[in-house]
CSV table of C-alpha atoms in Angstrom, one decimal:
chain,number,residue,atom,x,y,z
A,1,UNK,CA,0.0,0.0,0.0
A,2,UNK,CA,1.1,3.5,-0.5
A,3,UNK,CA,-0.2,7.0,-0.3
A,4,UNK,CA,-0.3,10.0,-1.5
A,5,UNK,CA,-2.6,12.6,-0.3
A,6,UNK,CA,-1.3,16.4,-0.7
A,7,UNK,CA,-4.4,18.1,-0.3
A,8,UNK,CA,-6.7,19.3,2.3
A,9,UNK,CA,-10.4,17.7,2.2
A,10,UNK,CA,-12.6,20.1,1.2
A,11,UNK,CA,-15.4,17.3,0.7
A,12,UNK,CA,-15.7,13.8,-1.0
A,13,UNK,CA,-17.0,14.9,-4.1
A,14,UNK,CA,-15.5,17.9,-4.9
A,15,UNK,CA,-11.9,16.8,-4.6
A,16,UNK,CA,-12.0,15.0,-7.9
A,17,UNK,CA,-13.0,18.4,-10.0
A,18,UNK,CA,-10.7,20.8,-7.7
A,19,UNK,CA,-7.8,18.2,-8.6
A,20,UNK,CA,-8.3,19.8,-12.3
A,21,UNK,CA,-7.3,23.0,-11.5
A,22,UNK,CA,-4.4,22.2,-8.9
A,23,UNK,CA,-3.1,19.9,-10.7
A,24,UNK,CA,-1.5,22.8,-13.5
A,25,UNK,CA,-1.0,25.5,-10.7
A,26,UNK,CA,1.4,22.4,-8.6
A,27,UNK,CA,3.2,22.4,-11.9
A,28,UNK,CA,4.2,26.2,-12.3
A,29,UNK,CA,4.9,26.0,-8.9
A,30,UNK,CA,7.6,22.9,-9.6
A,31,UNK,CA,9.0,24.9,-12.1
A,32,UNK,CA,10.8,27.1,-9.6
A,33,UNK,CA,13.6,24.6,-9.2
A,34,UNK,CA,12.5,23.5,-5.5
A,35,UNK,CA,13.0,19.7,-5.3
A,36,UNK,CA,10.2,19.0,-2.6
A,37,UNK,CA,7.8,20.7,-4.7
A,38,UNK,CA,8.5,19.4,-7.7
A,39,UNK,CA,7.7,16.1,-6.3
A,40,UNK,CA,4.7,17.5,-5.2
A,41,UNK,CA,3.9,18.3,-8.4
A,42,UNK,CA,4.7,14.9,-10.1
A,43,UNK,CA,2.3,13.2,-7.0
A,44,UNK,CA,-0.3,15.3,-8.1
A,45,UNK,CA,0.0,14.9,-11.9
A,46,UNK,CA,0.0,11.2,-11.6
A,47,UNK,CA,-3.0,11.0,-9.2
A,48,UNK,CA,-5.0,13.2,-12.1
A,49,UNK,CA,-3.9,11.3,-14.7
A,50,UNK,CA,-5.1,7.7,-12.8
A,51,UNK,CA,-8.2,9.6,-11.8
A,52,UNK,CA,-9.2,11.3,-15.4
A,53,UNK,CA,-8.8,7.6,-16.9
A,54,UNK,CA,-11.6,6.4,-14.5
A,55,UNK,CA,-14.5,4.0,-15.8
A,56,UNK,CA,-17.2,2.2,-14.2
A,57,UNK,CA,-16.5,-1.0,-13.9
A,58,UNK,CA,-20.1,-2.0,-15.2
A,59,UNK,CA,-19.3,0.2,-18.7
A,60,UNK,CA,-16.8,-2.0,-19.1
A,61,UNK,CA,-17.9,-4.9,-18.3
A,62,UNK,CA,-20.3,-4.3,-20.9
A,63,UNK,CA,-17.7,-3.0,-23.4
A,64,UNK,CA,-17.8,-6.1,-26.3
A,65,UNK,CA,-14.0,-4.7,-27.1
A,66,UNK,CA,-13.1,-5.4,-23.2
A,67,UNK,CA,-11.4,-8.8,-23.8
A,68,UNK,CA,-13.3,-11.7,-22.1
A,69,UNK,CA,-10.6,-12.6,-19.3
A,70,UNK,CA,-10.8,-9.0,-17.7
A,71,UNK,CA,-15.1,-8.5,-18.1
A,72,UNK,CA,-14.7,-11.6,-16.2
A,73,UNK,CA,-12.4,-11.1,-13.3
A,74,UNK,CA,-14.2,-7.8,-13.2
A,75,UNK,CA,-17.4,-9.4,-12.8
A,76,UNK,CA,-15.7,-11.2,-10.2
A,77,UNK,CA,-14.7,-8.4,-8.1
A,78,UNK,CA,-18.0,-6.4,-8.5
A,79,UNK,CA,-18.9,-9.5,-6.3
A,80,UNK,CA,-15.9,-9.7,-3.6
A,81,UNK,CA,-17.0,-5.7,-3.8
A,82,UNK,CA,-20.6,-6.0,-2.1
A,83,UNK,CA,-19.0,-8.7,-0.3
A,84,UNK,CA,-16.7,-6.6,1.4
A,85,UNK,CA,-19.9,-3.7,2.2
A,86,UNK,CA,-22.3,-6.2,3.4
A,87,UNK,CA,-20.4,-8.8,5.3
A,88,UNK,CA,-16.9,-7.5,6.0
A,89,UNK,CA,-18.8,-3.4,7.5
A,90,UNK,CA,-16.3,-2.3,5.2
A,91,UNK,CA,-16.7,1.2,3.2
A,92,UNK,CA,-20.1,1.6,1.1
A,93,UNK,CA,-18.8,4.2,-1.5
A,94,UNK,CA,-17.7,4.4,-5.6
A,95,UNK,CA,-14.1,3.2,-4.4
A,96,UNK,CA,-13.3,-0.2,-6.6
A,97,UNK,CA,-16.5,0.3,-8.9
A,98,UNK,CA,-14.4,2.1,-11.4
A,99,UNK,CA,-11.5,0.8,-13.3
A,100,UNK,CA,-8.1,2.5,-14.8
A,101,UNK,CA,-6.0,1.2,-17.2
A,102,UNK,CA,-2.4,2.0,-16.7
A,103,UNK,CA,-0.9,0.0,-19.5
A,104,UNK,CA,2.1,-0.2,-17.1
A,105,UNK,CA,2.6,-2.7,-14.6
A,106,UNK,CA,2.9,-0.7,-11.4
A,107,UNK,CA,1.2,2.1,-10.4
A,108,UNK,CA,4.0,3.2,-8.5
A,109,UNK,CA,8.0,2.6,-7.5
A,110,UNK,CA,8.8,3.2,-4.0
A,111,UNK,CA,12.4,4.2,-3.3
A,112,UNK,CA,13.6,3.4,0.1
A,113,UNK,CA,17.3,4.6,1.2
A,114,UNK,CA,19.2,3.6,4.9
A,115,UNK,CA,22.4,4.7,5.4
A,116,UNK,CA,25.2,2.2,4.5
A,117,UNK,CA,25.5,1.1,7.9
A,118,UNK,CA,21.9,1.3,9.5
A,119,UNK,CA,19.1,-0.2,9.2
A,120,UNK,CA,17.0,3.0,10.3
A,121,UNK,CA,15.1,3.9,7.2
A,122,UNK,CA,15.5,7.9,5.6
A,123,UNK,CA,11.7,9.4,5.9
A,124,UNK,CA,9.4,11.3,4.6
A,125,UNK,CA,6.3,13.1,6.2
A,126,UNK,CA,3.5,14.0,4.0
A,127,UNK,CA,0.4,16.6,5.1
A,128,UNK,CA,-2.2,13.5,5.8
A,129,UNK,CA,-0.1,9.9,5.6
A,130,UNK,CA,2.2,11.3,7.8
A,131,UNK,CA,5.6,9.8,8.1
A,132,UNK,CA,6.8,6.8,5.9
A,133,UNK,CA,10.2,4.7,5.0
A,134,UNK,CA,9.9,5.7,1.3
A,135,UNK,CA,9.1,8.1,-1.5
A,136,UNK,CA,7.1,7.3,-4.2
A,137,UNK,CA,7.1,7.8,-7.7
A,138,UNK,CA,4.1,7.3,-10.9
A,139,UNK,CA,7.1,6.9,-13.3
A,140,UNK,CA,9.6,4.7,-12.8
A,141,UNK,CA,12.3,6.3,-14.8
A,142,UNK,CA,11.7,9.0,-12.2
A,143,UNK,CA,12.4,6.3,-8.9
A,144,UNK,CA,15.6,5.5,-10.8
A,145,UNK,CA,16.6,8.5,-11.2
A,146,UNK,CA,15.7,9.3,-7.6
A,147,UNK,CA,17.8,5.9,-6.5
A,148,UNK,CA,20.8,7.4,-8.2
A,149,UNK,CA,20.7,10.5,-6.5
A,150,UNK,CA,20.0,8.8,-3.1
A,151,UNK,CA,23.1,6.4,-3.8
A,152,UNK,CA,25.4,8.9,-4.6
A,153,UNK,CA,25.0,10.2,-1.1
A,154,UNK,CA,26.3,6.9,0.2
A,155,UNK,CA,22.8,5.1,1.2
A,156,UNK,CA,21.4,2.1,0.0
A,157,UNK,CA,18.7,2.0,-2.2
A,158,UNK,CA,16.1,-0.4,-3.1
A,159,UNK,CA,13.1,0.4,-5.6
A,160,UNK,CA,10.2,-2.0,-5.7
A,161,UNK,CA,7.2,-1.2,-7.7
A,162,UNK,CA,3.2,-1.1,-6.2
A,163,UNK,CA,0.1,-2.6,-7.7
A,164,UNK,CA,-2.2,-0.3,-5.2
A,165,UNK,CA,-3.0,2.3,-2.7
A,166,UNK,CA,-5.3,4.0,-1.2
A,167,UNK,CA,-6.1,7.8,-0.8
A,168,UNK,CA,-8.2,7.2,2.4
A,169,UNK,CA,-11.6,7.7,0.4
A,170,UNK,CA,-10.4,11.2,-0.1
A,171,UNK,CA,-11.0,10.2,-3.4
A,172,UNK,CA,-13.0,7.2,-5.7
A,173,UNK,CA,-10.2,4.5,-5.7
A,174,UNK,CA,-10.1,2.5,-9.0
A,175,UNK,CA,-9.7,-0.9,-9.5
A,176,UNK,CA,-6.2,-0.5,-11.4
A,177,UNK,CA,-5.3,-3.1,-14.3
A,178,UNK,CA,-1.8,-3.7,-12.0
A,179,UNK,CA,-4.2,-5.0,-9.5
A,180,UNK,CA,-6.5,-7.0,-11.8
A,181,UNK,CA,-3.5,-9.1,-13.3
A,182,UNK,CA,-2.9,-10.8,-9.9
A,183,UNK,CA,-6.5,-13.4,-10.4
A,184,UNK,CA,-9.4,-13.2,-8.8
A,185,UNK,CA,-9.0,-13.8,-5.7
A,186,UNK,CA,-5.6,-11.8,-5.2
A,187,UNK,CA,-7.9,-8.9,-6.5
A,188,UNK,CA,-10.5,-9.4,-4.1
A,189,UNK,CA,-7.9,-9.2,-1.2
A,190,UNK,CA,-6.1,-6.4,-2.0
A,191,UNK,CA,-9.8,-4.9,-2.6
A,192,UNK,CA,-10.5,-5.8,1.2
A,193,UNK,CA,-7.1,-4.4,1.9
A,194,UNK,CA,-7.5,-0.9,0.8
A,195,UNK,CA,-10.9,-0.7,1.8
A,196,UNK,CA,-10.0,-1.4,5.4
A,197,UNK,CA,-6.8,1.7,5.0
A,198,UNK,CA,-10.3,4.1,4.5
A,199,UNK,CA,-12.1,2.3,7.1
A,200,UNK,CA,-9.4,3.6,9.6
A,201,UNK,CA,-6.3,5.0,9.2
A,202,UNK,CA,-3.7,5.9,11.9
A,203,UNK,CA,-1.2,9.1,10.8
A,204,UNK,CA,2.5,8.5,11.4
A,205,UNK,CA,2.0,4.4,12.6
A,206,UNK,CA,2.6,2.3,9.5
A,207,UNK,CA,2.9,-1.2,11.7
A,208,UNK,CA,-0.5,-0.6,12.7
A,209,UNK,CA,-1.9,0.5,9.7
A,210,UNK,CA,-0.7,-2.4,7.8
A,211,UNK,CA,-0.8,-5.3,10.2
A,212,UNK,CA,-4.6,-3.8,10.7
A,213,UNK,CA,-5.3,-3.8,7.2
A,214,UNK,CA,-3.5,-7.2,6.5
A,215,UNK,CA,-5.9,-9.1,9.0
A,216,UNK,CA,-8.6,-7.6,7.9
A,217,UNK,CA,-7.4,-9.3,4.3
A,218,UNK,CA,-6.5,-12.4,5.6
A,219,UNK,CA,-9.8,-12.8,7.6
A,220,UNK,CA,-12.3,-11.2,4.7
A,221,UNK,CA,-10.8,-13.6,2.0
A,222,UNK,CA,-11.2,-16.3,4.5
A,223,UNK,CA,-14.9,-15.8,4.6
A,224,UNK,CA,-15.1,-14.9,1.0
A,225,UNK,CA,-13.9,-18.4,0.4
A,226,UNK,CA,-16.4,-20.1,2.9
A,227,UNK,CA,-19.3,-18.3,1.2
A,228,UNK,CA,-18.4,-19.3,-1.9
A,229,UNK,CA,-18.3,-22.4,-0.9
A,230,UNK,CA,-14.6,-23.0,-1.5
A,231,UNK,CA,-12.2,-25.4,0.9
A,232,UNK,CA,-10.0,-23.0,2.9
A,233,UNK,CA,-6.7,-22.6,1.5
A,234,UNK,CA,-3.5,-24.1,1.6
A,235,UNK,CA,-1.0,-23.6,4.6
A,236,UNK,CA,1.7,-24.6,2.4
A,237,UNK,CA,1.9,-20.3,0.6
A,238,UNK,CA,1.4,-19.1,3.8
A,239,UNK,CA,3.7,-21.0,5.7
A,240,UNK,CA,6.6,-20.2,2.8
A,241,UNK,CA,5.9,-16.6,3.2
A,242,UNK,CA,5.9,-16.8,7.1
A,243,UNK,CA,9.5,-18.6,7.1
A,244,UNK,CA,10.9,-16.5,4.3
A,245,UNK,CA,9.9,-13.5,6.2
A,246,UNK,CA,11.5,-14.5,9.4
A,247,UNK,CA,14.8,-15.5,7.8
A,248,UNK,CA,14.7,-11.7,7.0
A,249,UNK,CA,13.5,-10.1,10.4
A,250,UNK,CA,16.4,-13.0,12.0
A,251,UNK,CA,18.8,-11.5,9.7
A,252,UNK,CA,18.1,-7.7,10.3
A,253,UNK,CA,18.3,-8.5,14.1
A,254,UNK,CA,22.0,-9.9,13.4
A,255,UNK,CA,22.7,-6.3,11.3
A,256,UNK,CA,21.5,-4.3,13.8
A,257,UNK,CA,23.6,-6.0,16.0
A,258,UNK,CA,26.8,-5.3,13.9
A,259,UNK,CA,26.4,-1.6,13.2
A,260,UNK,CA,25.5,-1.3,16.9
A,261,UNK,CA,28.9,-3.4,18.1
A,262,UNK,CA,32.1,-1.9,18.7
A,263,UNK,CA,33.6,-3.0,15.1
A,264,UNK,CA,35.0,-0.4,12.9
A,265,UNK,CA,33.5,0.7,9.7
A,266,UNK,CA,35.5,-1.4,7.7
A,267,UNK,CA,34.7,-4.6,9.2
A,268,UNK,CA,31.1,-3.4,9.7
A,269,UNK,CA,31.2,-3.4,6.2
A,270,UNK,CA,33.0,-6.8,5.6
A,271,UNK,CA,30.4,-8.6,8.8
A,272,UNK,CA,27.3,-7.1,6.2
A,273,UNK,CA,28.2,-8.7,3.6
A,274,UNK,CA,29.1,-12.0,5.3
A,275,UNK,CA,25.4,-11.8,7.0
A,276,UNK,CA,23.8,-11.6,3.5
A,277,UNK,CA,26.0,-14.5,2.4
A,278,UNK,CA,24.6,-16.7,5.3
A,279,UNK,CA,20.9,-15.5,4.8
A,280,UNK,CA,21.3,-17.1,1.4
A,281,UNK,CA,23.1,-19.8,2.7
A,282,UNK,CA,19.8,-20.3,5.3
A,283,UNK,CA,17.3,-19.5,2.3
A,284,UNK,CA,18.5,-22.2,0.2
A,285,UNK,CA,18.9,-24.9,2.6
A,286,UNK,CA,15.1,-24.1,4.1
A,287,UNK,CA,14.1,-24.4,0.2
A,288,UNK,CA,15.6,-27.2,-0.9
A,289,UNK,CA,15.0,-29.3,2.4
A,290,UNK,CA,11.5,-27.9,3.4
A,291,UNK,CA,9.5,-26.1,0.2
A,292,UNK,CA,11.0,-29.1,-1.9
A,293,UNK,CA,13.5,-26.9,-4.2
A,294,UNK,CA,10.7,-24.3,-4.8
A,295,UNK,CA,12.4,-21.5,-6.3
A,296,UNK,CA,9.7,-18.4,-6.1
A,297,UNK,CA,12.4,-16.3,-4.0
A,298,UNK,CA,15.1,-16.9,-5.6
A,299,UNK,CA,14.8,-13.7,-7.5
A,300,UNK,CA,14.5,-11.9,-4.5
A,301,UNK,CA,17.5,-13.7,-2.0
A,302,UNK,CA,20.1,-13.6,-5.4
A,303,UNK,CA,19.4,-9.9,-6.7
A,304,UNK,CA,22.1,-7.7,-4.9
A,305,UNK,CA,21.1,-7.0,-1.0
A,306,UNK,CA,21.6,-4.0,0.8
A,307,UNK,CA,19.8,-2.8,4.5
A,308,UNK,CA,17.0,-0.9,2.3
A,309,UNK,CA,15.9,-4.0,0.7
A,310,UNK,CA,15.0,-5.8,4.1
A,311,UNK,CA,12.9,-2.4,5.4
A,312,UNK,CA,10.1,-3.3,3.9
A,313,UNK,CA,9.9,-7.0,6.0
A,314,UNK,CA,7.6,-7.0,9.0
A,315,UNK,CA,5.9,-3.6,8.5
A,316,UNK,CA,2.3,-5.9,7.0
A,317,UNK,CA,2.9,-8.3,10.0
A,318,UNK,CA,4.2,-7.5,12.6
A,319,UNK,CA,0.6,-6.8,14.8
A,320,UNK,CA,-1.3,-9.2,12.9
A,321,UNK,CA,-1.5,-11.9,15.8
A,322,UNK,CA,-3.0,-9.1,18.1
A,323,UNK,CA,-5.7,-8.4,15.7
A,324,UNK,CA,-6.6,-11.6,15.2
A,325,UNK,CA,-6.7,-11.9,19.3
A,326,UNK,CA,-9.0,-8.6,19.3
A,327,UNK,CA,-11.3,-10.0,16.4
A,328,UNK,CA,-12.0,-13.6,18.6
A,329,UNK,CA,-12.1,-11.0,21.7
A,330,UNK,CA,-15.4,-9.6,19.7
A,331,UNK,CA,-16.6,-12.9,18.7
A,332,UNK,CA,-16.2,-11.9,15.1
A,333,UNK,CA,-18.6,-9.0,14.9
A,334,UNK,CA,-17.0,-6.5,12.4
A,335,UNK,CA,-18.5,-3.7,13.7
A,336,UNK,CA,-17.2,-3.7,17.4
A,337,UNK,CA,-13.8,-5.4,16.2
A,338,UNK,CA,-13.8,-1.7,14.0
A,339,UNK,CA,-14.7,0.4,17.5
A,340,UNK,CA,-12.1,-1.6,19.2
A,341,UNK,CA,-9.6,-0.7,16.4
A,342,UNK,CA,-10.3,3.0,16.7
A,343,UNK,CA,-10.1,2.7,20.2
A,344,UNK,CA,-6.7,1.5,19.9
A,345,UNK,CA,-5.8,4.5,17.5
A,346,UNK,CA,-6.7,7.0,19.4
A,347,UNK,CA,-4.2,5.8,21.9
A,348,UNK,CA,-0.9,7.4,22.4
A,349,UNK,CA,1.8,5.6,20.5
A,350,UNK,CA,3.5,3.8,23.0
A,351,UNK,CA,0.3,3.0,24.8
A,352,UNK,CA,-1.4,1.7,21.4
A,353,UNK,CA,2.3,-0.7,21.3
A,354,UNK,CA,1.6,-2.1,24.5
A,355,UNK,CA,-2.1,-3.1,24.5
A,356,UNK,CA,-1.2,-4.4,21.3
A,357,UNK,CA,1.9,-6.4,23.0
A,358,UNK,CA,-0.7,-7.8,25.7
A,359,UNK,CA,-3.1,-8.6,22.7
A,360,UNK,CA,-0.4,-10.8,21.6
């Protein structure tokens, strides 16, 4: 998920036509050779241009030149869409009842940057989002370029690309086609996902926010499933994902560890790239002695690592055991687990981490 909101709300209609005339005054404004505001600017061109190309998903559904394998998985999520309203309490609005073709296969590239020998991420704060371990970007000749920059400056770098966000329901969030080339059911649950960042959203706490929004995936796909009828699904994804994910976390406690011990820099350095050499060295032997030689990560472990590239680990997990603890706590009524989740928000920060921590 990612988000980029750079305007105040002014109402949940009218943002989509003021957008048309702030869009061309953020761009003069770029123009003045200000780096922060030409970013601006590019956030809010791309957000126009995904807007403008809007279509309701029923128009093209009914479109005879909309090839057949789309009308379909479109059909399918106009259902997993009243699904999510009815049975999951979720959002009742125009969000995911329009379509945007972006004939590219992101919407966006984040660019996260650490320095060389931290694993503390560089931030940035938007107006509403609030703080986050990345900057995004609609064009990804523009994250590249944006990656080089950062590099030359010594950090590490790592660009990965988005299918979705969410503005918050500040405005009518399409279905995108980089969503709607993941299959149906991967549609529907990043449908639930985003739906769940509008239900409630916590400024400056992207843990919560995602581990929140991850359950509320997990769980709505889980009773999507059961009311189609469908056999729950397999442990063996899940369980891959949950072990990959805690060879990372185990290997970014080892790093934090270095840079925090008394070695100098240059054996900081050497003791980095020895750690990434045994996390592949761990990968591969949980691979080929547990997952039976599947090789679905191998991209991932054998592209070059740096500390930027683990960042992104944990942040859609690490609460999720809590909310599944507050959703049995509720008896799995949506409505009061969503009151106990803004109850939880409203919290200070480190009082929200600790009735979280008892949760789990």
């Amino acid at each position: 998920m990612d988000l980029f909101v750079v305007l105040k709300r002014s109402g949940p209609g009218p943002l989509d036509r003021v957008f048309r005339h702030l869009v061309p005054l953020l761009g003069i404004i770029a123009l003045s050779g200000c780096s922060s505001l030409g970013y601006y600017g590019q956030l809010a061109e791309g957000q126009w241009q995904l807007l403008r190309a809007r279509q309701p998903v029923d128009q093209v559904i009914a479109n005879p030149a909309t090839p057949a394998k789309l009308r379909e998985r479109l059909a399918h999520a106009e259902q997993a869409r009243l699904f999510a309203s009815q049975h999951l309490k979720l959002p009742d609005n125009r969000s995911y009842r329009l379509y945007t073709d972006l004939k590219r296969p992101y919407v966006v590239w984040n660019v996260f940057a650490t320095p060389e020998l931290s694993l503390q991420p560089v931030t940035h704060c938007f107006p509403i989002a609030g703080c986050v371990a990345y900057r995004g970007y609609y064009q990804q000749g523009a994250a590249r370029g944006a990656a080089a920059l950062l590099r030359e400056q010594g950090l590490d770098v790592y660009v990965s690309g988005v299918e979705a966000y969410s503005t918050l329901g500040w405005f009518d969030d399409p279905i995108l086609s980089s969503m709607a080339a993941w299959g149906d059911e991967r549609l529907a649950t990043l449908i639930f996902h985003e739906l769940a960042h509008q239900r409630f959203y916590v400024k400056d706490d992207t843990e919560f926010n995602e581990s929140y929004a991850n359950f509320v995936e997990q769980e709505g796909t889980r009773q999507w499933r059961v009311a189609r009828g469908l056999a729950p699904v397999g442990a063996d994804d899940s369980e891959q994902r949950e072990q990959f994910t805690r060879l990372i976390l185990a290997s970014r406690e080892r790093l934090q560890a270095i840079y925090a011990g008394p070695l100098d820099d240059v054996h900081k350095r050497m003791a980095k790239q020895a750690e990434f050499e045994r996390l592949r060295g761990e990968y591969k032997q949980v691979r080929d002695s547990q997952w039976n030689g599947d090789k679905r990560y191998d991209a991932w472990i054998y592209a070059p690592l740096n500390n930027a590239k683990l960042l992104p680990f944990g942040l859609y997990d690490q609460w999720v055991p809590a909310f599944a603890a507050l959703f049995r706590e509720v008896n799995g009524d949506w409505a009061r687990f969503y009151e106990r989740v803004e109850q939880l928000g409203r919290l200070p920060a480190d009082e929200r981490k600790a009735a979280l921590q008892r949760l789990m």
